[in-house]
PDB file of C-alpha atoms and ligand atoms in Angstrom:
ATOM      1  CA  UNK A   1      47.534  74.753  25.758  1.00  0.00           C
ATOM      2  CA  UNK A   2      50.934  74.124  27.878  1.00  0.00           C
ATOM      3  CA  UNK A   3      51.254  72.126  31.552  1.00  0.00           C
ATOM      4  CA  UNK A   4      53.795  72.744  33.124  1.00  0.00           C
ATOM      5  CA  UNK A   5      54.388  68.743  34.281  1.00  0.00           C
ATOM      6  CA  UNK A   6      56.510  68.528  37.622  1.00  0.00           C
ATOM      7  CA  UNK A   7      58.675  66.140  36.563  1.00  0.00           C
ATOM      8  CA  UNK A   8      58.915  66.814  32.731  1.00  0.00           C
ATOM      9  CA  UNK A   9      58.790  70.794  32.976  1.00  0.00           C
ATOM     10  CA  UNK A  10      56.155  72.553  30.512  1.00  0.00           C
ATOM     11  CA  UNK A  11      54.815  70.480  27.497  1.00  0.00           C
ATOM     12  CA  UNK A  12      52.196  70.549  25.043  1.00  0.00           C
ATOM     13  CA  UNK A  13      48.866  69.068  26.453  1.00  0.00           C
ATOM     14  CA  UNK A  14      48.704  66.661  23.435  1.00  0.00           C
ATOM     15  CA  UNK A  15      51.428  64.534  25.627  1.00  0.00           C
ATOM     16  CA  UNK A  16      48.444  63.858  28.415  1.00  0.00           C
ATOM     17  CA  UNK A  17      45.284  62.228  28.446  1.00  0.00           C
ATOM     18  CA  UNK A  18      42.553  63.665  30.295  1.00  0.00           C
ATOM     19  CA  UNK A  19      40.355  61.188  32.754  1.00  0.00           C
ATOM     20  CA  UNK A  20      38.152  64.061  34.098  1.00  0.00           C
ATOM     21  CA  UNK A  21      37.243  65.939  37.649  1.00  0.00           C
ATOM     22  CA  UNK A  22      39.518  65.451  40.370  1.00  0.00           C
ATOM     23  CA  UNK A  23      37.256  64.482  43.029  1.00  0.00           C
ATOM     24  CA  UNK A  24      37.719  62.945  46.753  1.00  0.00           C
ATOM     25  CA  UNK A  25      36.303  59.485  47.123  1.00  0.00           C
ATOM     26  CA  UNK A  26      33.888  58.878  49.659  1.00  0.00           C
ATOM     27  CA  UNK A  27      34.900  55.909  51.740  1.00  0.00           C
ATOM     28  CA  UNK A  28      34.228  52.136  51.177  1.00  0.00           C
ATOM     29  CA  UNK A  29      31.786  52.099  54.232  1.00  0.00           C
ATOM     30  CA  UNK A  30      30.394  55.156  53.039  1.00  0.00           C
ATOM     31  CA  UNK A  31      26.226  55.203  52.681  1.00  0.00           C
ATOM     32  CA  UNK A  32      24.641  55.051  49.301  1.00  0.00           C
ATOM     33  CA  UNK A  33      23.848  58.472  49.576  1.00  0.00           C
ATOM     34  CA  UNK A  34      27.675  59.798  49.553  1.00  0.00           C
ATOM     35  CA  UNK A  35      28.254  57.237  46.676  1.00  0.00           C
ATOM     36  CA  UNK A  36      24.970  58.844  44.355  1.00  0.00           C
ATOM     37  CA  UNK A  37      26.269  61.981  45.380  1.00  0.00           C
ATOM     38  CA  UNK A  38      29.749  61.128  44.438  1.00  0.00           C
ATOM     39  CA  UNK A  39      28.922  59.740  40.835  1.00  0.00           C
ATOM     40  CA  UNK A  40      25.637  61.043  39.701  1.00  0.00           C
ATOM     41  CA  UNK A  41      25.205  64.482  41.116  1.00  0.00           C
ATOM     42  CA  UNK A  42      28.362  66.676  40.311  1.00  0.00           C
ATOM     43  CA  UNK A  43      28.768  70.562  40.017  1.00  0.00           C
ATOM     44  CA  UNK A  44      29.253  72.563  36.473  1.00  0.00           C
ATOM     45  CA  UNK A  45      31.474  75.663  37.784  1.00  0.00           C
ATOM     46  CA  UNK A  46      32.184  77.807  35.050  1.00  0.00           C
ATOM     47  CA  UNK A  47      35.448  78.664  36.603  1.00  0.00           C
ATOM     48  CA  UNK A  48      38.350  76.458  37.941  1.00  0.00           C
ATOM     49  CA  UNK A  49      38.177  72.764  38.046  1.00  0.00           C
ATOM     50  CA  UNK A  50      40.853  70.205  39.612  1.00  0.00           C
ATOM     51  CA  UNK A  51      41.036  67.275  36.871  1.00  0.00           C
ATOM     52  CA  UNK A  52      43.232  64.209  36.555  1.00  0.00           C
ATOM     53  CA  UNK A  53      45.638  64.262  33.411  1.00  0.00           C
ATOM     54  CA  UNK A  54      48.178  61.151  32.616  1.00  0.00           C
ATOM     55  CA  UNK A  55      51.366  62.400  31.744  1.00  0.00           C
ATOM     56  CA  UNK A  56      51.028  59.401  28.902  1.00  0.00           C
ATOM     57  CA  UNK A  57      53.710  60.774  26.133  1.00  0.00           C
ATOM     58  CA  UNK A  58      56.363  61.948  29.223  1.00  0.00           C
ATOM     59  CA  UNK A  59      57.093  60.553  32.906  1.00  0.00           C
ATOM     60  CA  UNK A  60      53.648  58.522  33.253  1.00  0.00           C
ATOM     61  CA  UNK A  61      52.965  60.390  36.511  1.00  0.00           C
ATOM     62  CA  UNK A  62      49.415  61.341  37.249  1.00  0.00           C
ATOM     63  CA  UNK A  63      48.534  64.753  37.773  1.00  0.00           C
ATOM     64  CA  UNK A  64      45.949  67.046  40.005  1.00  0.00           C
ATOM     65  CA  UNK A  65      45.606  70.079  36.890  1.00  0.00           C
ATOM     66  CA  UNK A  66      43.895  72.801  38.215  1.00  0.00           C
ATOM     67  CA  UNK A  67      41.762  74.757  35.392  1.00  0.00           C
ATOM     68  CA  UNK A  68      39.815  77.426  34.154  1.00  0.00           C
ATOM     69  CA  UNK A  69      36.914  75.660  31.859  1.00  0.00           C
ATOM     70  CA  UNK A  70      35.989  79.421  30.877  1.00  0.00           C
ATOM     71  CA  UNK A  71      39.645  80.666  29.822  1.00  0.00           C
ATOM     72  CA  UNK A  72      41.150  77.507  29.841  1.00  0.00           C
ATOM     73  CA  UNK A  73      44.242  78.447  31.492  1.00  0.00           C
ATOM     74  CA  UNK A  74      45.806  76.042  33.535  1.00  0.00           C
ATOM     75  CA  UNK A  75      46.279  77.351  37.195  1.00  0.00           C
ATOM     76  CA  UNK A  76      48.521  75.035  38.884  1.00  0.00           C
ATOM     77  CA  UNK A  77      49.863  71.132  38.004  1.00  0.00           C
ATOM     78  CA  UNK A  78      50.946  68.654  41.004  1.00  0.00           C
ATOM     79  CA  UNK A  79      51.409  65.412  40.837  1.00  0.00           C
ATOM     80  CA  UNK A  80      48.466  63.096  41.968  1.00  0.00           C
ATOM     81  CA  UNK A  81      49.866  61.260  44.595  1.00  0.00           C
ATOM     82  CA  UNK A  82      50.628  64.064  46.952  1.00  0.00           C
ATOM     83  CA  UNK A  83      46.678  65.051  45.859  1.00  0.00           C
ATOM     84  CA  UNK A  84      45.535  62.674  48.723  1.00  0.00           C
ATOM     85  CA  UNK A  85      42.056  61.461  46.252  1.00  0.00           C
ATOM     86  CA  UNK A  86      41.988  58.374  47.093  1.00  0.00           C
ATOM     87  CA  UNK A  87      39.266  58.677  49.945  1.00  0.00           C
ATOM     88  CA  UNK A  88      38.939  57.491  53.399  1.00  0.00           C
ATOM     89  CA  UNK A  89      40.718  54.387  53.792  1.00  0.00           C
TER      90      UNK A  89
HETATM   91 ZN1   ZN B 101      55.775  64.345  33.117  1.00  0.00          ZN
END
């Protein structure tokens, strides 16, 4: 498999470690519910999925990799930071 890193151009996905799903945060004054929602109950879509990958063998930029679990073809790469994951603040 190939990602196509923003910084690095395309590389081999052995370069990147993979933390998992890509998800929005819920805020820090956020009710329990939001956070057991957040960590226990997630979706399965056998389709595409927005993950985090470290860019740990290149740049060390984190990226928002968008997916397909079923073909695994990788959609679309940004970098993290413009992802805006980090929750309500
Ligand atoms: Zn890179």
């Amino acid at each position: 498999m190939r990602v196509t890193c923003p910084n690095c151009g395309e590389r081999d996905r052995r370069e990147f470690y993979v933390k998992g799903a890509a998800l929005v945060r819920p805020g820090a004054d956020a009710p329990v519910e939001a956070w057991h929602e957040h960590v226990h109950m997630r979706d399965n879509p056998a389709g595409d999925v927005h993950e985090l990958w470290y860019h740990e063998m290149g740049c060390g930029a984190w990226l928002n990799v968008c997916r397909n679990v079923v073909s695994h073809e990788v959609v679309s790469a940004v970098l993290a930071a413009g992802s805006d994951l980090g929750g309500a603040r």
